[in-house]
Short mmCIF file of C-alpha atoms and ligand atoms in Angstrom, two decimals:
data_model
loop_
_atom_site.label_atom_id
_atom_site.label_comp_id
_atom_site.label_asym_id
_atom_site.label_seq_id
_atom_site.Cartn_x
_atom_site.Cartn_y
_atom_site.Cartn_z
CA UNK Z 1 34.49 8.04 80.07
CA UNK Z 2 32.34 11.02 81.04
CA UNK Z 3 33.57 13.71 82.79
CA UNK Z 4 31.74 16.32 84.93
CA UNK Z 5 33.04 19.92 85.32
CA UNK Z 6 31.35 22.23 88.06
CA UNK Z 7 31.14 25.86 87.57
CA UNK Z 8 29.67 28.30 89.43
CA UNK Z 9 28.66 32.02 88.54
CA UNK Z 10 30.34 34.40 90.98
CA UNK Z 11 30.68 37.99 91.17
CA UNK Z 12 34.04 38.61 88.19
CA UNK Z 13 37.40 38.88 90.10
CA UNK Z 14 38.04 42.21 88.94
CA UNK Z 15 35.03 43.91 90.59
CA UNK Z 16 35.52 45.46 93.95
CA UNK Z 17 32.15 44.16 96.16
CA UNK Z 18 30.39 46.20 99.25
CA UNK Z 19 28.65 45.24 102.15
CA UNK Z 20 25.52 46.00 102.31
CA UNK Z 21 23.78 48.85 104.37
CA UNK Z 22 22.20 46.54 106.54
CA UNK Z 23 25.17 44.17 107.26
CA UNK Z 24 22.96 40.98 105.79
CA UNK Z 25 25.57 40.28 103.40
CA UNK Z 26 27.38 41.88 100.13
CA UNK Z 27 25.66 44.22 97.11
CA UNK Z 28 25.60 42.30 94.12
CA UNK Z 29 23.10 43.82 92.30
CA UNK Z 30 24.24 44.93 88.79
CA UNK Z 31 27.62 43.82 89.45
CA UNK Z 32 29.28 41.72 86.35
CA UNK Z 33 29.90 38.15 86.90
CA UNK Z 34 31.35 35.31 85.95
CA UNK Z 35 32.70 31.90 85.63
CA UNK Z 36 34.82 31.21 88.88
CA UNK Z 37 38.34 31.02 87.62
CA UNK Z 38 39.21 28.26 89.14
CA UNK Z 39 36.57 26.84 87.33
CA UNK Z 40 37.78 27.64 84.11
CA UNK Z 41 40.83 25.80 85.01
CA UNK Z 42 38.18 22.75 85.92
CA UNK Z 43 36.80 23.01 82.32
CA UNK Z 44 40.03 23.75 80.14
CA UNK Z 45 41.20 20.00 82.14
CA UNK Z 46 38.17 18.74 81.17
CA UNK Z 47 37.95 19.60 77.40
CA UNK Z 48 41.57 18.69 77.16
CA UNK Z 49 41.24 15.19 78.26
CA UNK Z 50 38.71 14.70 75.65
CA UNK Z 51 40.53 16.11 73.07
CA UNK Z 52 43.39 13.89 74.08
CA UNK Z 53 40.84 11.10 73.35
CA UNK Z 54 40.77 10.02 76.90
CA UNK Z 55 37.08 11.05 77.79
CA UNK Z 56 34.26 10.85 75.71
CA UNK Z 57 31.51 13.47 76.96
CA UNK Z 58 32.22 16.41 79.34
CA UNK Z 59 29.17 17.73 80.78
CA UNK Z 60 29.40 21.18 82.63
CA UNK Z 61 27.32 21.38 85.73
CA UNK Z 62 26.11 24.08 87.54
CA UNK Z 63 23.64 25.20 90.63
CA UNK Z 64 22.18 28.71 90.50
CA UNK Z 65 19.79 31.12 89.57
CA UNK Z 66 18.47 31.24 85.42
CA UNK Z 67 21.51 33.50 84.95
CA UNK Z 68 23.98 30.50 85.10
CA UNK Z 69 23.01 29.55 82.09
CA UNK Z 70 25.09 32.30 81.00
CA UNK Z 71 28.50 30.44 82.62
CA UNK Z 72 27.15 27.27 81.01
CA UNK Z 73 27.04 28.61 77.93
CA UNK Z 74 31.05 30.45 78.16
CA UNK Z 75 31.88 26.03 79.56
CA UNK Z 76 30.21 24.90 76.28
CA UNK Z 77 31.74 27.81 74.49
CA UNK Z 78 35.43 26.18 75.58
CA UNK Z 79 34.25 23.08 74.62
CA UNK Z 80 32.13 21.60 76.85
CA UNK Z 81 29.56 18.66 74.82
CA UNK Z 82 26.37 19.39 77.30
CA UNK Z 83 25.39 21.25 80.65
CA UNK Z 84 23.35 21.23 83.18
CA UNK Z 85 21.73 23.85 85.85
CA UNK Z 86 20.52 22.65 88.86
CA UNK Z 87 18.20 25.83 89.39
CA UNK Z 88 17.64 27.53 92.36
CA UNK Z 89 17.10 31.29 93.41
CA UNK Z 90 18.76 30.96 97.17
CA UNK Z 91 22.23 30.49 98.25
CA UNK Z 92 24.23 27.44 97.16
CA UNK Z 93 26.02 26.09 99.92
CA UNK Z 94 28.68 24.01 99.85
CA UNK Z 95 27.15 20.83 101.31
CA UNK Z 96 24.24 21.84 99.50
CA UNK Z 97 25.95 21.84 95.92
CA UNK Z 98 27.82 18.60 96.75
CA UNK Z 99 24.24 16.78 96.95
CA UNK Z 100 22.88 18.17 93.75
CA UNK Z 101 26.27 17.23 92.02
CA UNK Z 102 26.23 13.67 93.59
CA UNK Z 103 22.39 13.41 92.66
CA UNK Z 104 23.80 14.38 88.86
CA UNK Z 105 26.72 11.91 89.19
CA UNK Z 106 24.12 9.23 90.05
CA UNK Z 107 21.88 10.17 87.23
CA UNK Z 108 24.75 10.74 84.60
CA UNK Z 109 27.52 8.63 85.58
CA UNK Z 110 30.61 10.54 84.83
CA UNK Z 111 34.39 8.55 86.32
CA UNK Z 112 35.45 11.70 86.86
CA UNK Z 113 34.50 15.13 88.76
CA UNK Z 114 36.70 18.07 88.17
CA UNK Z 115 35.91 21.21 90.49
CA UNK Z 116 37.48 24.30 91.35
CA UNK Z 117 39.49 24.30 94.63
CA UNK Z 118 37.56 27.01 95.56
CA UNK Z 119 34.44 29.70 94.83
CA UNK Z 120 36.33 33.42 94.88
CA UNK Z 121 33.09 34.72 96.62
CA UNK Z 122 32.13 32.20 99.68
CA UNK Z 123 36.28 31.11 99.22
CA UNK Z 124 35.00 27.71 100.96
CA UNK Z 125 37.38 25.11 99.63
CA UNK Z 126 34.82 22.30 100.66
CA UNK Z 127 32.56 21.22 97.93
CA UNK Z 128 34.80 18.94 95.82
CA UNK Z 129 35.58 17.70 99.43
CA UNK Z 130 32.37 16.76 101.00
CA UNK Z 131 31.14 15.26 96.79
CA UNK Z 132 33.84 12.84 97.39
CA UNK Z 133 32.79 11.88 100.57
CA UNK Z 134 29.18 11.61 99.84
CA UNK Z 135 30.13 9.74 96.53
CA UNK Z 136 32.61 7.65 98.58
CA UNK Z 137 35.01 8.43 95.86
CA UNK Z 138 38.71 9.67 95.53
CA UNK Z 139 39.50 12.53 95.80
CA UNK Z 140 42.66 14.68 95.09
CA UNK Z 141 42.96 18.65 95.98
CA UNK Z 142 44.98 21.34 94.86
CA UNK Z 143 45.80 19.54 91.79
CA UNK Z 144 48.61 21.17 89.36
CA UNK Z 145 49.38 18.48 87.53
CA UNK Z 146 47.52 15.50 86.08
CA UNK Z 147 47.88 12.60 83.56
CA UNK Z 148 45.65 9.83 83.38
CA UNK Z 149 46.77 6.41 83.22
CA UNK Z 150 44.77 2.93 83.41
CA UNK Z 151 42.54 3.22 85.66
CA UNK Z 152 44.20 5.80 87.46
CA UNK Z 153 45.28 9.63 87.86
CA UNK Z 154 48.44 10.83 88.68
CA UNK Z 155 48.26 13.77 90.30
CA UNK Z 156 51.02 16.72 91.02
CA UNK Z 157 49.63 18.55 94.17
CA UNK Z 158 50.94 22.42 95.49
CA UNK Z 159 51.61 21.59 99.03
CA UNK Z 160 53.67 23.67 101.60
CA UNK Z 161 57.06 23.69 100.94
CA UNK Z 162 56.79 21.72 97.41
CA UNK Z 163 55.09 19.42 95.37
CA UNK Z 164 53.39 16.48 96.10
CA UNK Z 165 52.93 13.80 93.69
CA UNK Z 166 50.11 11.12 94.46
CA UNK Z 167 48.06 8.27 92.64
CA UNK Z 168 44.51 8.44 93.21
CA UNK Z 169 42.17 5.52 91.42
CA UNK Z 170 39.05 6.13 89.51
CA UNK Z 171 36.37 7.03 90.15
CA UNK Z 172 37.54 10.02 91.49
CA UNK Z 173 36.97 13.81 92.34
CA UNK Z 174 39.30 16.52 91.44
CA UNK Z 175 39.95 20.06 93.14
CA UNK Z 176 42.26 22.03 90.82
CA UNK Z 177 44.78 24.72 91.11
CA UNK Z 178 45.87 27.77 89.51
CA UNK Z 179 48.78 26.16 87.73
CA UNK Z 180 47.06 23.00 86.37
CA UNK Z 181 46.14 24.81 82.61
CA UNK Z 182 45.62 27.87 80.79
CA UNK Z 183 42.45 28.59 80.17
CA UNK Z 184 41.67 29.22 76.58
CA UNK Z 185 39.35 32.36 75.62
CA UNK Z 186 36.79 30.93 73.36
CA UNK Z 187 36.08 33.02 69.76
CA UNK Z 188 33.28 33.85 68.47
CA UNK Z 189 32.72 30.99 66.18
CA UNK Z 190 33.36 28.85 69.50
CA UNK Z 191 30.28 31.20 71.35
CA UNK Z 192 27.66 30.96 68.43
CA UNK Z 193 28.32 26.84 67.94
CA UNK Z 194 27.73 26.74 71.95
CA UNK Z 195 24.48 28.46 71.92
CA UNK Z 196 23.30 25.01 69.87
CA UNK Z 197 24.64 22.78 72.50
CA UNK Z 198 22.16 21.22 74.89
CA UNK Z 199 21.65 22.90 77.44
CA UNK Z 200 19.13 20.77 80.76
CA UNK Z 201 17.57 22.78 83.46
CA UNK Z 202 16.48 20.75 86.39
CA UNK Z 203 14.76 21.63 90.12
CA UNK Z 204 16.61 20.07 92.97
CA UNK Z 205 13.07 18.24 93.89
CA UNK Z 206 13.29 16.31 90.86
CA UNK Z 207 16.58 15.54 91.78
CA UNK Z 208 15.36 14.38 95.45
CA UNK Z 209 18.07 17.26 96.47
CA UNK Z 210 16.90 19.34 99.79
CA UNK Z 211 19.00 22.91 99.09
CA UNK Z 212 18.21 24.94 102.17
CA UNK Z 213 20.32 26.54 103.78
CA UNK Z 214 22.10 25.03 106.79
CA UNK Z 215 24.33 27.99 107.97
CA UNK Z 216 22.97 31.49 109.30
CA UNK Z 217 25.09 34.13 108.68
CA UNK Z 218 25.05 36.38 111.57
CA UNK Z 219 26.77 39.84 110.19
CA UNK Z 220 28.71 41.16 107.42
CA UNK Z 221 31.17 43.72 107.95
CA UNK Z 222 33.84 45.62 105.68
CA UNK Z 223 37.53 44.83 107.00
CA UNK Z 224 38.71 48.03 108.99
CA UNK Z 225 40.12 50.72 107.39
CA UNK Z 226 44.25 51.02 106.83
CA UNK Z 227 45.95 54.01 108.37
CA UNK Z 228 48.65 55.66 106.08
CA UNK Z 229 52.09 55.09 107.10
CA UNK Z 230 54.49 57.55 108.30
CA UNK Z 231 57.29 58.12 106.14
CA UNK Z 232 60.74 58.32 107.81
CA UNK Z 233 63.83 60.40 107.26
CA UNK Z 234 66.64 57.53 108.71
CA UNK Z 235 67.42 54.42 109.71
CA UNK Z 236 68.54 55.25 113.13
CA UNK Z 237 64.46 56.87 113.46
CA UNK Z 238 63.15 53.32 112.25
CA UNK Z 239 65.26 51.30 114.98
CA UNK Z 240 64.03 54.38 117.69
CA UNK Z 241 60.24 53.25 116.62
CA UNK Z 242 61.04 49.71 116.71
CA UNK Z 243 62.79 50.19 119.81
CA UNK Z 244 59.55 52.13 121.04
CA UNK Z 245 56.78 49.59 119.78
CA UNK Z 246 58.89 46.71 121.34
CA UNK Z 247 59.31 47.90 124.84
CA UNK Z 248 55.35 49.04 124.47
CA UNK Z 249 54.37 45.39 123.56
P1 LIG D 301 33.68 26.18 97.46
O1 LIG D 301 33.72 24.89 98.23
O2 LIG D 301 32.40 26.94 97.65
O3 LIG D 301 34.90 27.03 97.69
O4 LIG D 301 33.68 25.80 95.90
C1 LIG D 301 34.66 24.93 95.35
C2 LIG D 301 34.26 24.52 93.95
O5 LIG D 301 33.02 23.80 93.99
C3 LIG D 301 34.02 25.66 92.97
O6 LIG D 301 35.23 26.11 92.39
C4 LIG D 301 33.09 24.97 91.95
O7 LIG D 301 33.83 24.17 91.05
C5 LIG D 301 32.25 24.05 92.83
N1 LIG D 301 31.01 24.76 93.20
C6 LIG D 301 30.75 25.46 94.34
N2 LIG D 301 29.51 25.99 94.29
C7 LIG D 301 28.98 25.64 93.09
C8 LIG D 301 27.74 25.88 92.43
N3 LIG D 301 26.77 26.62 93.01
N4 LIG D 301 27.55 25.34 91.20
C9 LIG D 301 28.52 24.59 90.61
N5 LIG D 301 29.71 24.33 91.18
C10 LIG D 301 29.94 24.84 92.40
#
């Protein structure tokens, strides 16, 4: 069984991001990036299966600019046998990204999709979604736990109030959580063997894939500004304020 692993290069989750001047959207010039984490989660599920002997290929897939090659290379660095960019210089929409992955899952024909839940910078949580539809596959979200089991996946999902645990047949697409896996760190012998791995870079034409944009985004603004608090010397003040804000609402 093949399995697909989507990752996406967003700005890294440590960096602090600003509009920009003009309110068109957010500064990411010279700004380190990275794998999506939840995609790392994606991949470390996906390289485990195989070493579990339960897959036979995992492919990492990504669309974006030449620079994803760089988050290919850190998937095929944890283990990942191939990858793939679909390569394009605009934005990557979710709908978008779901037809150049279902245009790849026709070409390559993995059983199994694994993708993030969601991309930290447009924080979506659609593209697994609408793949599955388009693919008329499966699908299970938020998954935090998974075993595999003829024919089938069981799934543990995080759902309010608990967990949910669910069967979902193959051919199937996953959205995973933050407790599925650890992600391993790969070492350096793990980097240099991945810069050998094949590596395909393909245009969304070829792939019969139409990428524009469908959504406008009208204005980009910074979230207001928090006051400082007011530090008080009792109780009995609090309850006064309360009091106060209370009969004011
Ligand atoms: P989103 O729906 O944008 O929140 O993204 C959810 C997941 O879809 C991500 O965690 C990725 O696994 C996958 N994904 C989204 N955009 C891309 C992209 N440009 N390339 C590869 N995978 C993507």
């Amino acid at each position: 069984m093949k399995i697909f692993a989507a990752v996406k290069r967003v700005v890294d989750f440590n960096v602090s991001v600003r509009v920009k001047a003009d309110g068109t959207g957010v500064d990411t010039a010279n700004l380190k990036m990275s794998m999506n984490p939840f995609d790392e989660i994606a991949v470390e599920a996906a390289v485990k299966l195989k070493e579990d002997g339960k897959a036979s290929e995992v492919i990492a897939v990504s669309v974006g600019p030449d620079k994803a090659q760089d988050t290919l290379r850190t998937a095929l660095a944890m283990g990942a046998d191939r990858a793939i960019l679909v390569q394009t210089d605009g934005e990557t929409e979710p709908l978008a990204v779901a037809k150049a992955l279902k245009a790849l899952v026709d070409r390559e024909g993995p059983e199994l999709v694994f993708v993030g839940k969601q991309a930290i910078d447009d924080d979506c949580n659609q593209t697994g979604q609408m793949l599955a539809s388009l693919l008329d596959w499966a699908q299970g979200t938020f998954v935090s736990g998974l075993e595999l089991d003829g024919g089938g996946a069981a799934i543990t999902r995080e759902v309010d109030g608990g967990l949910e645990r669910a069967k979902v047949r193959l051919p199937a697409v996953l959205t995973v959580d933050l407790r599925l896996n650890q992600p391993r760190y790969p070492g350096l012998p793990a980097i240099m063997k991945a810069k050998k791995k094949p590596l395909d870079v393909v245009t969304a034409d070829s792939l019969g894939v139409d990428l524009s944009p469908r959504l406008a985004t009208l204005k980009v603004v910074e979230p207001p500004k928090r006051h400082a608090g007011v530090k008080l010397s009792s109780a009995a003040e609090l309850a006064a304020k309360l009091k106060d804000l209370v009969e004011a609402a």
